[in-house]
Short mmCIF file of C-alpha atoms and ligand atoms in Angstrom, two decimals:
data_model
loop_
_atom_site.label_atom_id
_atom_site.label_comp_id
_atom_site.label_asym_id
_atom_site.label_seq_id
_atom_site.Cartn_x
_atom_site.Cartn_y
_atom_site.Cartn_z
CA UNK A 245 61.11 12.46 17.40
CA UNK A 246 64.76 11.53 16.74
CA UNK A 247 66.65 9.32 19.42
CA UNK A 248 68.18 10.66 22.38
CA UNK A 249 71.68 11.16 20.96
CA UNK A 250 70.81 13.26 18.52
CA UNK A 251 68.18 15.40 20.28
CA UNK A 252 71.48 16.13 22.90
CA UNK A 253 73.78 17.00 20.23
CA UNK A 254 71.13 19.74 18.95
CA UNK A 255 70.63 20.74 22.65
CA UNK A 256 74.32 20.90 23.30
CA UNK A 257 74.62 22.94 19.96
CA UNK A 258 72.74 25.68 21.34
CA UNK A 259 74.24 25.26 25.08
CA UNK A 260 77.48 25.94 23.67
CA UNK A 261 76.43 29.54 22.22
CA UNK A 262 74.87 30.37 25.73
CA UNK A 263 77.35 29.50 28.33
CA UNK A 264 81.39 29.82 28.72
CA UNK A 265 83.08 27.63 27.10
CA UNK A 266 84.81 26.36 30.57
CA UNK A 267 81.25 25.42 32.17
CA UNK A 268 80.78 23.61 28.82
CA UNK A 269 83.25 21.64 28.83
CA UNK A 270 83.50 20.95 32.54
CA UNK A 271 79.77 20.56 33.07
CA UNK A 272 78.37 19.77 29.57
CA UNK A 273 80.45 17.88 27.56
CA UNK A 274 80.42 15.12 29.74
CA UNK A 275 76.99 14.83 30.19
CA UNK A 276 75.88 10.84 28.63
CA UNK A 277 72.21 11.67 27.28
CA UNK A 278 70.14 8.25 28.56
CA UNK A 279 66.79 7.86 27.45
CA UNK A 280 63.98 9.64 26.34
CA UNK A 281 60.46 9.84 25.95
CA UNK A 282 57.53 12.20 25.21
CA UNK A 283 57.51 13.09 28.92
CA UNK A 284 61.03 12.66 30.51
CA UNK A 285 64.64 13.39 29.65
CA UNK A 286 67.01 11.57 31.76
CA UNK A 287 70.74 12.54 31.16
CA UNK A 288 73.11 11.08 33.20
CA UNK A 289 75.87 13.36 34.57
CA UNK A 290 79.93 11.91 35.79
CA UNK A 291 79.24 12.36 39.55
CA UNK A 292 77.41 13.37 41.89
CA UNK A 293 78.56 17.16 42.79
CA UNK A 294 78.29 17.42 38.69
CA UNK A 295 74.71 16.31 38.72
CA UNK A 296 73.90 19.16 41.53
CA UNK A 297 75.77 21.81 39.60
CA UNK A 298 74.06 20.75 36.62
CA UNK A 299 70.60 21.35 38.47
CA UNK A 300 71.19 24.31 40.14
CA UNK A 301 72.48 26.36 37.02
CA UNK A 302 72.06 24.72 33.48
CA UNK A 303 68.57 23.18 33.84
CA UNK A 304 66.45 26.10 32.73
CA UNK A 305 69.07 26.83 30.03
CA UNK A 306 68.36 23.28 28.96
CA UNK A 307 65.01 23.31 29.09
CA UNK A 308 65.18 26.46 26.71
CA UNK A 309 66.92 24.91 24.02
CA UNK A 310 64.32 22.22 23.92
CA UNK A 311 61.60 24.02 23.52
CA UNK A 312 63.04 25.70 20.75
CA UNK A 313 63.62 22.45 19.11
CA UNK A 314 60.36 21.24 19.40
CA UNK A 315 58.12 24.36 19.03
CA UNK A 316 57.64 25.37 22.72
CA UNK A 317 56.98 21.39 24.26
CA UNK A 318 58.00 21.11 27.69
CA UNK A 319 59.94 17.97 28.82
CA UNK A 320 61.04 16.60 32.41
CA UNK A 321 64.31 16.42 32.75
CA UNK A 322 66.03 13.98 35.13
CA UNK A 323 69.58 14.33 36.08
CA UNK A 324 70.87 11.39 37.39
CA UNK A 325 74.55 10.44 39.08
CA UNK A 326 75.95 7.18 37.94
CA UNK A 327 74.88 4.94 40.95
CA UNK A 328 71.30 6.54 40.03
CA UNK A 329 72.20 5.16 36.73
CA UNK A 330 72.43 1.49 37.05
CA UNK A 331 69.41 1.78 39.44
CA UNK A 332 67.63 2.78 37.12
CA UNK A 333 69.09 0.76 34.37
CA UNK A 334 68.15 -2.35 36.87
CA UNK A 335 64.53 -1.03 36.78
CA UNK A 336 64.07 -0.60 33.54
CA UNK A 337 65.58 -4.38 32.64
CA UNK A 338 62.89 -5.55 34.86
CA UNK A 339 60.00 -3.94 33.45
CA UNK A 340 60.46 -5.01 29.75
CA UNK A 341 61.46 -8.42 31.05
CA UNK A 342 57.53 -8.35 32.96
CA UNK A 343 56.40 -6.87 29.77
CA UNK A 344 57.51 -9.35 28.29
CA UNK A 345 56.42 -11.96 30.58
CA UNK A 346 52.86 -10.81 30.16
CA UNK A 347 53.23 -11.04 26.36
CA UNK A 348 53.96 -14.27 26.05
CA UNK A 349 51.20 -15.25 28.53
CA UNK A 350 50.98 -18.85 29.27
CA UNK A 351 48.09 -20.27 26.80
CA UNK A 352 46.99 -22.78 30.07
CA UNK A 353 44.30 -22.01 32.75
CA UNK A 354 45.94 -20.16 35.00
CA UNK A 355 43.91 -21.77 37.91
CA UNK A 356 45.06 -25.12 37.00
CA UNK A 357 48.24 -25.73 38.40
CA UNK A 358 49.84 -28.27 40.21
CA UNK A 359 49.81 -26.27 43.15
CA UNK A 360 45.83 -26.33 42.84
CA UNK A 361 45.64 -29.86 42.18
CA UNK A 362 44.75 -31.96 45.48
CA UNK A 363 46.42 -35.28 45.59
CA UNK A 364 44.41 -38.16 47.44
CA UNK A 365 44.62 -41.79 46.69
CA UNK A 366 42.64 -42.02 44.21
CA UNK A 367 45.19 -39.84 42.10
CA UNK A 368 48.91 -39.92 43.72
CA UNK A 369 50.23 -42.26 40.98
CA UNK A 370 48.84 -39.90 37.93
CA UNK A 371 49.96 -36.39 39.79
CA UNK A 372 53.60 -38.20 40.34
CA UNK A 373 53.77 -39.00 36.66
CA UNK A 374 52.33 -35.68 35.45
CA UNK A 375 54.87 -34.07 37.64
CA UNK A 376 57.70 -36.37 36.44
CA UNK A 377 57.21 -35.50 32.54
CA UNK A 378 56.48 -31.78 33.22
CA UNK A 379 59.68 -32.26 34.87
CA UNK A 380 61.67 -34.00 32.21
CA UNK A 381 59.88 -33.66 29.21
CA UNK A 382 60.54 -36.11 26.91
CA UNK A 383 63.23 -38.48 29.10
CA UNK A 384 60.43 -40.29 30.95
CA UNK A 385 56.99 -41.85 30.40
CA UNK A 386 56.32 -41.28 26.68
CA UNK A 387 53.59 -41.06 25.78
CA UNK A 388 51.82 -40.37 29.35
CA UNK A 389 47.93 -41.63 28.42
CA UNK A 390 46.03 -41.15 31.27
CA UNK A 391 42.16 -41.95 31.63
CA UNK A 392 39.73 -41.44 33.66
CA UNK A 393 35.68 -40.63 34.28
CA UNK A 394 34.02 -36.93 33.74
CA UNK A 395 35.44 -34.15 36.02
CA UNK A 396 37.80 -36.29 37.29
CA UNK A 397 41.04 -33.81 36.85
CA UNK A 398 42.57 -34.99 33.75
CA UNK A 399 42.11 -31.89 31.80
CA UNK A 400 43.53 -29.65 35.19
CA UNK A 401 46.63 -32.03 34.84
CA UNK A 402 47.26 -31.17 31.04
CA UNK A 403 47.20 -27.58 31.86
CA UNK A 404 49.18 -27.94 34.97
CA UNK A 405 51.66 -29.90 32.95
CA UNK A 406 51.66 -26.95 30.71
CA UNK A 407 51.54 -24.39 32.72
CA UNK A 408 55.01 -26.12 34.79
CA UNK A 409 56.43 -25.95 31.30
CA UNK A 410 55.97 -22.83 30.15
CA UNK A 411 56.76 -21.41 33.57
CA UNK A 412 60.18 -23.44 34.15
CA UNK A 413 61.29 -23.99 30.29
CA UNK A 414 60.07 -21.08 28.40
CA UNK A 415 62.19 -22.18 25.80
CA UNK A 416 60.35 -25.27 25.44
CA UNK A 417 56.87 -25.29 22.49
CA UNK A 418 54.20 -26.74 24.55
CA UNK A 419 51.20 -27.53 22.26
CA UNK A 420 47.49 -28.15 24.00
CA UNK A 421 44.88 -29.53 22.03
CA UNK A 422 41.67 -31.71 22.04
CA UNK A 423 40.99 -34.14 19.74
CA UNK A 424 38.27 -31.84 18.05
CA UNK A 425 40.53 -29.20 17.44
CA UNK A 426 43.14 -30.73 16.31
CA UNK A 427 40.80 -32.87 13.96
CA UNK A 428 38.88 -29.43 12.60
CA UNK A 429 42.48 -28.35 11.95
CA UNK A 430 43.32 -30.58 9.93
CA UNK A 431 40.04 -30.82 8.09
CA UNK A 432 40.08 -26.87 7.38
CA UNK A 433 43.72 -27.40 6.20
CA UNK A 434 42.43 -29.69 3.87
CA UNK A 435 39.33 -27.64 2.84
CA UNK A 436 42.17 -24.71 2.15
CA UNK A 437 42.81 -22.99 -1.26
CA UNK A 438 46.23 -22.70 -0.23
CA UNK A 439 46.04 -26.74 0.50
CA UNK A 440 50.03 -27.23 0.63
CA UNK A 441 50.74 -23.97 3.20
CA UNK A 442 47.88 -24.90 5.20
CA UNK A 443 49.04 -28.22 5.42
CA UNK A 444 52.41 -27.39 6.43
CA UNK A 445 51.01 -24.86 8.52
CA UNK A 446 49.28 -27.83 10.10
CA UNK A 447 51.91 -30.16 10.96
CA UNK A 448 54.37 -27.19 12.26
CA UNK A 449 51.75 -26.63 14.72
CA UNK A 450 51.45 -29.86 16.33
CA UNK A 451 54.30 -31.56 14.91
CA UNK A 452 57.33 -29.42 15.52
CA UNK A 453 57.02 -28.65 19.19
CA UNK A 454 58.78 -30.14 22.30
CA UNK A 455 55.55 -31.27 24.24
CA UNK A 456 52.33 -32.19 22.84
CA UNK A 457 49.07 -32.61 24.74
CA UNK A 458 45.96 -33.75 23.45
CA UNK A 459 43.02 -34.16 25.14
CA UNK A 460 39.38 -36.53 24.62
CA UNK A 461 41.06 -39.07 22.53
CA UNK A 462 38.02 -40.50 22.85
CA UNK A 463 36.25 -38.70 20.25
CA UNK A 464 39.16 -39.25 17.69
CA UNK A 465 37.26 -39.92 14.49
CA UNK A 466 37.20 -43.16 12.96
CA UNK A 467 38.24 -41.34 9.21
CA UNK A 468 41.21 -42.96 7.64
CA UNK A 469 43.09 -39.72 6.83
CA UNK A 470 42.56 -37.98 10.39
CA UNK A 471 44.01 -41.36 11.95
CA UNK A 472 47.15 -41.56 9.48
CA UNK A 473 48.19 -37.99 9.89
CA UNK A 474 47.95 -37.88 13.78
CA UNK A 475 49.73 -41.21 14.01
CA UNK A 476 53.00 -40.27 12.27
CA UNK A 477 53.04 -36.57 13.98
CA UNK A 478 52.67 -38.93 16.75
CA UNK A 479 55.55 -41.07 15.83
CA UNK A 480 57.63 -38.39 14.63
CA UNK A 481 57.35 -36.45 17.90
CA UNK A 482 58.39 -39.92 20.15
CA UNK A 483 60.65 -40.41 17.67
CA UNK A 484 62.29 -37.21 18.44
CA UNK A 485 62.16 -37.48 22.66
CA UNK A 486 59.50 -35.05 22.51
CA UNK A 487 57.05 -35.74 25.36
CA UNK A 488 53.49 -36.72 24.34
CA UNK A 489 50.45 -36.75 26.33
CA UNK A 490 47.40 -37.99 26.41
CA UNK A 491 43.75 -37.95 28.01
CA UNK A 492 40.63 -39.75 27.42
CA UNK A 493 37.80 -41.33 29.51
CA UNK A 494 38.78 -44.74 28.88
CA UNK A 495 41.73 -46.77 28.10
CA UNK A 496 43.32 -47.23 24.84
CA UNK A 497 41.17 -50.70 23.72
CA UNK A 498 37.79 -48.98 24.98
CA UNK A 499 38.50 -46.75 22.50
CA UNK A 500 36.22 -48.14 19.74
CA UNK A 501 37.51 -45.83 16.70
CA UNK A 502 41.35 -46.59 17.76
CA UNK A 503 43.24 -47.97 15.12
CA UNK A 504 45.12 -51.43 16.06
CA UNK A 505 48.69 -49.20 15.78
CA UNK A 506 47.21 -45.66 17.05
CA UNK A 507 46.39 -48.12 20.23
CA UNK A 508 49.42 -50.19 20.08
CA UNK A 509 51.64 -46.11 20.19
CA UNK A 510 49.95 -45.52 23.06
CA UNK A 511 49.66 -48.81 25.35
CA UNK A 512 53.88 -48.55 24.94
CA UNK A 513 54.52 -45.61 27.22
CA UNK A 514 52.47 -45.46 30.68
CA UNK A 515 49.16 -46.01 31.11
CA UNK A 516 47.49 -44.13 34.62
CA UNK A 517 44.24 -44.06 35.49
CA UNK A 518 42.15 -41.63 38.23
CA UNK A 519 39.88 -42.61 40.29
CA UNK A 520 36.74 -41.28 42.16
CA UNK A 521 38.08 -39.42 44.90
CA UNK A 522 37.23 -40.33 48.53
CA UNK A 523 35.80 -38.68 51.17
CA UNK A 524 39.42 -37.28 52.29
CA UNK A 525 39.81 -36.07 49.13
CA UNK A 526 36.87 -34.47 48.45
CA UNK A 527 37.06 -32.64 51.57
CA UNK A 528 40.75 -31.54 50.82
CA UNK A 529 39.28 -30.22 46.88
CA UNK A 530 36.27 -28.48 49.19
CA UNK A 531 38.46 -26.83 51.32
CA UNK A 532 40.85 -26.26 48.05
CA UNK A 533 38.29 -24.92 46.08
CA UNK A 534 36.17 -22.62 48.55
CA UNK A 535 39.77 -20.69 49.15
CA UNK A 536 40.72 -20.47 45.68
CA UNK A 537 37.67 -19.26 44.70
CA UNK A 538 36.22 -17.39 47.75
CA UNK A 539 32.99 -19.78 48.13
CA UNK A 540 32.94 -19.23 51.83
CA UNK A 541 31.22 -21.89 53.67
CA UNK A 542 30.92 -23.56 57.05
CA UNK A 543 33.56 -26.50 58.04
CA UNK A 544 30.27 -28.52 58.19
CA UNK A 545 29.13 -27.29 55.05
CA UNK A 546 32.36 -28.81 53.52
CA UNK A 547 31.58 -32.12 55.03
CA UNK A 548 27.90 -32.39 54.11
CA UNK A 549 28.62 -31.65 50.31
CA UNK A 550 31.50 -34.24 50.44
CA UNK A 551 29.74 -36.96 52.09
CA UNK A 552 26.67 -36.52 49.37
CA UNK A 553 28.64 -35.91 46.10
CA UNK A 554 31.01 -38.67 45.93
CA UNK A 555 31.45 -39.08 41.72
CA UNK A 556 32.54 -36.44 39.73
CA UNK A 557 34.73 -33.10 40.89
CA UNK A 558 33.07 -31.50 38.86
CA UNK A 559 29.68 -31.93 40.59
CA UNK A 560 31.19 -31.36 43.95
CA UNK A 561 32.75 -27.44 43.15
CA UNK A 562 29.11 -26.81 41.26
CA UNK A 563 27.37 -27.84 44.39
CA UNK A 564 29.92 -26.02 46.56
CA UNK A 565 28.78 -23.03 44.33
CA UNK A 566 25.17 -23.76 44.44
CA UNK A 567 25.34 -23.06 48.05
CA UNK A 568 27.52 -20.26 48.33
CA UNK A 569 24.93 -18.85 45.82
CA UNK A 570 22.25 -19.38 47.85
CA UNK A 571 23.36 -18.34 50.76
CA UNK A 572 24.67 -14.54 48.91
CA UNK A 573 20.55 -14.91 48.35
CA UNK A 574 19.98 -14.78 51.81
CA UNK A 575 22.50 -11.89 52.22
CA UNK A 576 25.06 -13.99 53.92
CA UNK A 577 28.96 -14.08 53.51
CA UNK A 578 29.31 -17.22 54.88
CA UNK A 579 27.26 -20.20 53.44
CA UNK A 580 25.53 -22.44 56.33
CA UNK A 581 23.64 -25.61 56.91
CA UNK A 582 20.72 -24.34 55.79
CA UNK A 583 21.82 -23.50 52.41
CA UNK A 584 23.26 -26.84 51.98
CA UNK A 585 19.78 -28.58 53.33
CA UNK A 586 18.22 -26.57 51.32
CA UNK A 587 20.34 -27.33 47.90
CA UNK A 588 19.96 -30.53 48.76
CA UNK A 589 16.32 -30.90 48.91
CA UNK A 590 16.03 -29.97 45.95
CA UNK A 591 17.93 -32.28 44.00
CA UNK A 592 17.50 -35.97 43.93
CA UNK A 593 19.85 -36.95 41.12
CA UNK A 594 22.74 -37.01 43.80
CA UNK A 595 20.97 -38.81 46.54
CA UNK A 596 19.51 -41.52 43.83
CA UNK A 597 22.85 -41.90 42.47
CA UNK A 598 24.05 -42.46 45.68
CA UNK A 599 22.34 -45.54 46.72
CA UNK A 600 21.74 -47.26 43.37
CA UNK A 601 23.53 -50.31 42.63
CA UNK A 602 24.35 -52.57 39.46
CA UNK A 603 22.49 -55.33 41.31
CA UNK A 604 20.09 -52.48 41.67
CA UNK A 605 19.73 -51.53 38.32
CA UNK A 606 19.58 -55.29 36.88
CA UNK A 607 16.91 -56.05 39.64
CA UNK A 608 14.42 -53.45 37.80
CA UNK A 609 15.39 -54.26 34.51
CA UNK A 610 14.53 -57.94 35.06
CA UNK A 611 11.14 -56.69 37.15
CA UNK A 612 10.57 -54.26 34.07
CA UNK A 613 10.69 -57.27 31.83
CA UNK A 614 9.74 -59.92 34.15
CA UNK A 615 12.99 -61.84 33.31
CA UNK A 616 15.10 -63.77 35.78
CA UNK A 617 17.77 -62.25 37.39
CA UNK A 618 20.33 -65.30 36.34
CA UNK A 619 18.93 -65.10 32.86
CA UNK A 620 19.76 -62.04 32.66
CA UNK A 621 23.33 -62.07 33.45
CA UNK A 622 23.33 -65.53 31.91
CA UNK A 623 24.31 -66.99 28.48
CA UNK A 624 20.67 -67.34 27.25
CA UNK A 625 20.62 -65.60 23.40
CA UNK A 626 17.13 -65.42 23.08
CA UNK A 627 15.28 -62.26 21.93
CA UNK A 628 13.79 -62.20 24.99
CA UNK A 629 16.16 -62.12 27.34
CA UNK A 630 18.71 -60.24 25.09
CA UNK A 631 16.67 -57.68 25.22
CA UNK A 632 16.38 -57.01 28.64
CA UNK A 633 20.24 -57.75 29.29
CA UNK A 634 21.17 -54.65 26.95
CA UNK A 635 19.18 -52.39 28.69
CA UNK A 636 20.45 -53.44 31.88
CA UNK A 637 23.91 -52.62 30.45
CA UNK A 638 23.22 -49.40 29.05
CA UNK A 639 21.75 -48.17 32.03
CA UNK A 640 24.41 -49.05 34.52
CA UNK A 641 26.85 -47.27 31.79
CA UNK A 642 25.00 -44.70 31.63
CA UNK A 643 23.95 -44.06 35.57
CA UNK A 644 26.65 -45.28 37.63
CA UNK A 645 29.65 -45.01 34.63
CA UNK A 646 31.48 -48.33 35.66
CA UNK A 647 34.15 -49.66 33.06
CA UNK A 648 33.30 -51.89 30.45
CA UNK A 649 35.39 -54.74 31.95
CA UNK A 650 33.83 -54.16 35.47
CA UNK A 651 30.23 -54.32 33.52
CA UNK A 652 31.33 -57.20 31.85
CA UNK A 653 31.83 -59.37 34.93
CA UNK A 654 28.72 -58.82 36.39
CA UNK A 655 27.19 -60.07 33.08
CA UNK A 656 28.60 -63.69 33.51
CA UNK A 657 32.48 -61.99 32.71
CA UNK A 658 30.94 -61.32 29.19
CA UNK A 659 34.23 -59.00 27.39
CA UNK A 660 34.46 -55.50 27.00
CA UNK A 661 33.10 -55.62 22.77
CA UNK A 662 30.05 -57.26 24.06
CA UNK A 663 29.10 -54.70 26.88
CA UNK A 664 30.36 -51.50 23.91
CA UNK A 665 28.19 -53.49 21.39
CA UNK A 666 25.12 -53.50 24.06
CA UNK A 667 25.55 -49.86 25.13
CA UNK A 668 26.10 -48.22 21.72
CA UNK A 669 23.08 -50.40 20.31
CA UNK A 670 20.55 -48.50 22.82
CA UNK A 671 22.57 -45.08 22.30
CA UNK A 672 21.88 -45.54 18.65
CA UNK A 673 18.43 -46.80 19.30
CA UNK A 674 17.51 -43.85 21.46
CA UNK A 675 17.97 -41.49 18.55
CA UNK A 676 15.53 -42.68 16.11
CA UNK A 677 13.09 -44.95 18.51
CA UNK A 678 10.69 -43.62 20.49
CA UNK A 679 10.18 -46.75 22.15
CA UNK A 680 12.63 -47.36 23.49
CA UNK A 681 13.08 -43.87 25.02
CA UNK A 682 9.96 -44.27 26.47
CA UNK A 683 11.55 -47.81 27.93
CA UNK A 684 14.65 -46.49 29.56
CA UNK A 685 12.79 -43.63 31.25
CA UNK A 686 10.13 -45.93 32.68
CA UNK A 687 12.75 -47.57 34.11
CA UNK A 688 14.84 -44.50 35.57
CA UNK A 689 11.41 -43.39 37.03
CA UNK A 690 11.58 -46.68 39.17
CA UNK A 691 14.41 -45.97 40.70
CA UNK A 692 13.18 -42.17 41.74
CA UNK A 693 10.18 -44.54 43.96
CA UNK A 694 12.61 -46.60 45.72
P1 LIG B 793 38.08 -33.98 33.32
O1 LIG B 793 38.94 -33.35 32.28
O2 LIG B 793 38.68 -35.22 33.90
O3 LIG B 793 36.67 -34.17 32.89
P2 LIG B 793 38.61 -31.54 34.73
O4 LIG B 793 40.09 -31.59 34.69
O5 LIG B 793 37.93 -30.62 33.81
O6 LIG B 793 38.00 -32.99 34.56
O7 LIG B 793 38.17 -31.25 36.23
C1 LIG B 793 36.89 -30.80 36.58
C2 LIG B 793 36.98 -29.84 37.73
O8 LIG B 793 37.42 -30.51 38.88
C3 LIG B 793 37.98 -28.73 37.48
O9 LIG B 793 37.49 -27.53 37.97
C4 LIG B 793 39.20 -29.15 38.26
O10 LIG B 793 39.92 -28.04 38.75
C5 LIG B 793 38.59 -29.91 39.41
N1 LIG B 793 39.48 -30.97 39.90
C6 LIG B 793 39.60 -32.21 39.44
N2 LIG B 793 40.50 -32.90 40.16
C7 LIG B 793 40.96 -32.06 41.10
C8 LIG B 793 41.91 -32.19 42.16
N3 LIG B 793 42.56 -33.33 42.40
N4 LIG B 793 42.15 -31.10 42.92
C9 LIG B 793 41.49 -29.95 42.70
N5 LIG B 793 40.59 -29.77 41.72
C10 LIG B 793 40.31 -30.81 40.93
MG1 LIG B 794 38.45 -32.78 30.33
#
């Protein structure tokens, strides 16, 4: 149907046939037609004794005429004074403006927000400078590389950093990305048969936006091309005071397919690290988490999973859940001790975990082998003892997830190469060799009889 205006001048036509033309141009004529839509009408009339007369004798006469318009379709019709007006004018603004809010929905987790986040030692310095350069994008710490072990909260800080941004400078582009992505991007790009657009598609994406945050650098691939193109988007964007940051696992020189500059870029800004949490803290995420996302469970429920699952964050919510589950099993609301005992029981990876060592783990190695503990960690290069030392390595890497720097000390304060060179040899090895497969779980399985 036509706008309002001119649906109201074909009304008014026909009004003008029907009544005098004094009560048309006292009552009529001044009518301002306001909106309309396949249900409602709303005129607004120049005061409020006008509206009433309008009510009480034109509205059926109205109606009339707009059925004949429209082939017998019946209509609400609103009448409205002028304070009714800008009420309703006020409404209306705020609608489209949540309309539009939902729209344009923030592309972050909702759920991870600083306001979600619980700060402990272990993290106070990273949350601060998240906070800082969600604050000031681009005038503080750039880039912001921050590192850290598995479901440790650097991902929930990207998104909270996001979600701050989008929430207090909608105006601001806030790009999120992991490594992958951004790498399959530009491969696809590539692989295009529109290989200019796509390219420029490309770089618009990631390279003309206000904050950029990228996620895993870790797994940036060692390809020449892939390594080029992110480092000048890189450049160009800290170039520009556009705030970059970063996440990985491990810092910038543990990153083995970094190139020398790629590394250089990001050692210039800040460097933060998290930590495990501690006890405190895991209590505080407990608490956090069982609120947030209604996993009811007993104060002493709380403590028992925080005192047992004291490495990843991610680990601690899935056990939290794990019990709640159970105890919805069982018909209860409210998870208890027994649910918790009972989760418990049932796994040994935590407990294990809990008590091994690195002394631990080089102890069975050198039993395993029957090699000497101060060989071990020693400077001997013989096959023999090599051997034995790179499993040792691997296996504290890969059960208890200590630094290559910290691994490297207790090895005789070997550097950080050597211990990446030991580990990745067994990764490799563990592929294709059966043997050694076989080796590494014979040696696990000694630590499940301790
Ligand atoms: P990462 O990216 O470091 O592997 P994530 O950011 O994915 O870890 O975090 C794993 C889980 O732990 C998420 O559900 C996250 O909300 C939660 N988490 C991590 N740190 C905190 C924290 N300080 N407060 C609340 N939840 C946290
Ligand atoms: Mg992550």
């Amino acid at each position: 149907m036509e706008n309002v205006e001119e649906v109201w001048a074909k009304i008014k036509e026909k009004l003008e046939l029907r009544i005098t033309s004094v009560s048309y141009s006292l009552w009529i004529n001044p009518i301002k037609p306001l909106s309309m839509t396949d249900e409602e009408l709303v005129l607004v009339a120049q005061s409020t004794s006008a509206k009433n007369q309008i009510l009480r004798n034109f509205l059926d006469r109205i109606l009339e005429c707009f059925g004949e318009l429209t082939e017998g379709k019946t209509i609400k019709i609103t009448v409205l004074d002028p304070n009714e007006e800008i009420e309703y004018l006020e409404k209306n603004m705020k609608n489209t403006k949540e309309k539009e809010k939902t729209e344009e929905k923030s592309p972050f987790l909702e759920k991870f927000t600083f306001d979600n986040f619980v700060v402990g030692k272990s993290n106070q310095f990273v949350y601060a400078a998240a906070r800082t350069v969600a604050e000031h994008p681009g005038e503080r710490y750039n880039p912001l590389f921050i590192y850290g072990g598995v479901g440790l909260g650097k991902t929930h800080l990207l998104h909270a950093i996001g979600n701050y941004i989008h929430e207090s400078y909608p105006t601001l582009k806030v790009e999120y990305a992991t490594i992958r992505q951004f790498t399959n991007d530009y491969v696809n790009s590539l692989m295009s048969s529109s290989k200019t657009k796509s390219l420029l598609d490309f770089r618009g994406k990631y390279g003309n936006v206000d904050v950029l945050l990228v996620d895993d650098i870790q797994f940036i691939s060692n390809k020449k091309e892939t390594q080029e193109e992110f480092f000048h988007i890189f450049n160009d964007l800290i170039m520009n005071n556009k705030q970059v940051i970063i996440c990985s696992d491990r810092p910038p020189k543990e990153i083995e397919t970094l190139e020398e500059r790629l590394r250089s870029r990001f050692v210039s800004g800040l460097i933060h690290d998290i930590q495990s949490p501690d006890i405190e803290t895991r209590l505080a995420i407990l608490r956090k988490k069982s609120q947030l996302e209604k996993y009811y469970a007993e104060e002493e429920v709380l403590n028992y999973i925080a005192e047992r699952v004291d490495t990843n964050i991610r680990e601690l919510e899935g056990k939290l859940r794990e019990v709640y589950f159970l105890a919805t099993l069982s018909g209860k609301k409210v998870a208890t001790m027994e649910e918790a005992r009972e989760s418990f029981s049932n796994s040994e990876v935590v407990d294990t975990k809990e008590t091994l060592t690195p002394e631990m783990i080089i102890n069975t190695v050198c039993d395993y082998f029957n090699v000497s503990y101060k060989d071990i960690v020693g400077k001997k290069k013989t096959k023999e003892i090599v051997e034995p030392r790179m499993y040792a390595i691997y296996l504290i890497y890969d059960l208890l997830g200590l630094p290559l720097d910290n691994i490297g000390e207790l090895f005789g304060g070997r550097d950080h190469t050597t211990i990446m060179h030991s580990r990745n040899k067994i990764t490799e090895e563990l592929k294709s060799n059966k043997k050694t497969k076989t080796i590494i779980d014979e040696i696990k399985n000694q630590f499940k009889n301790d």
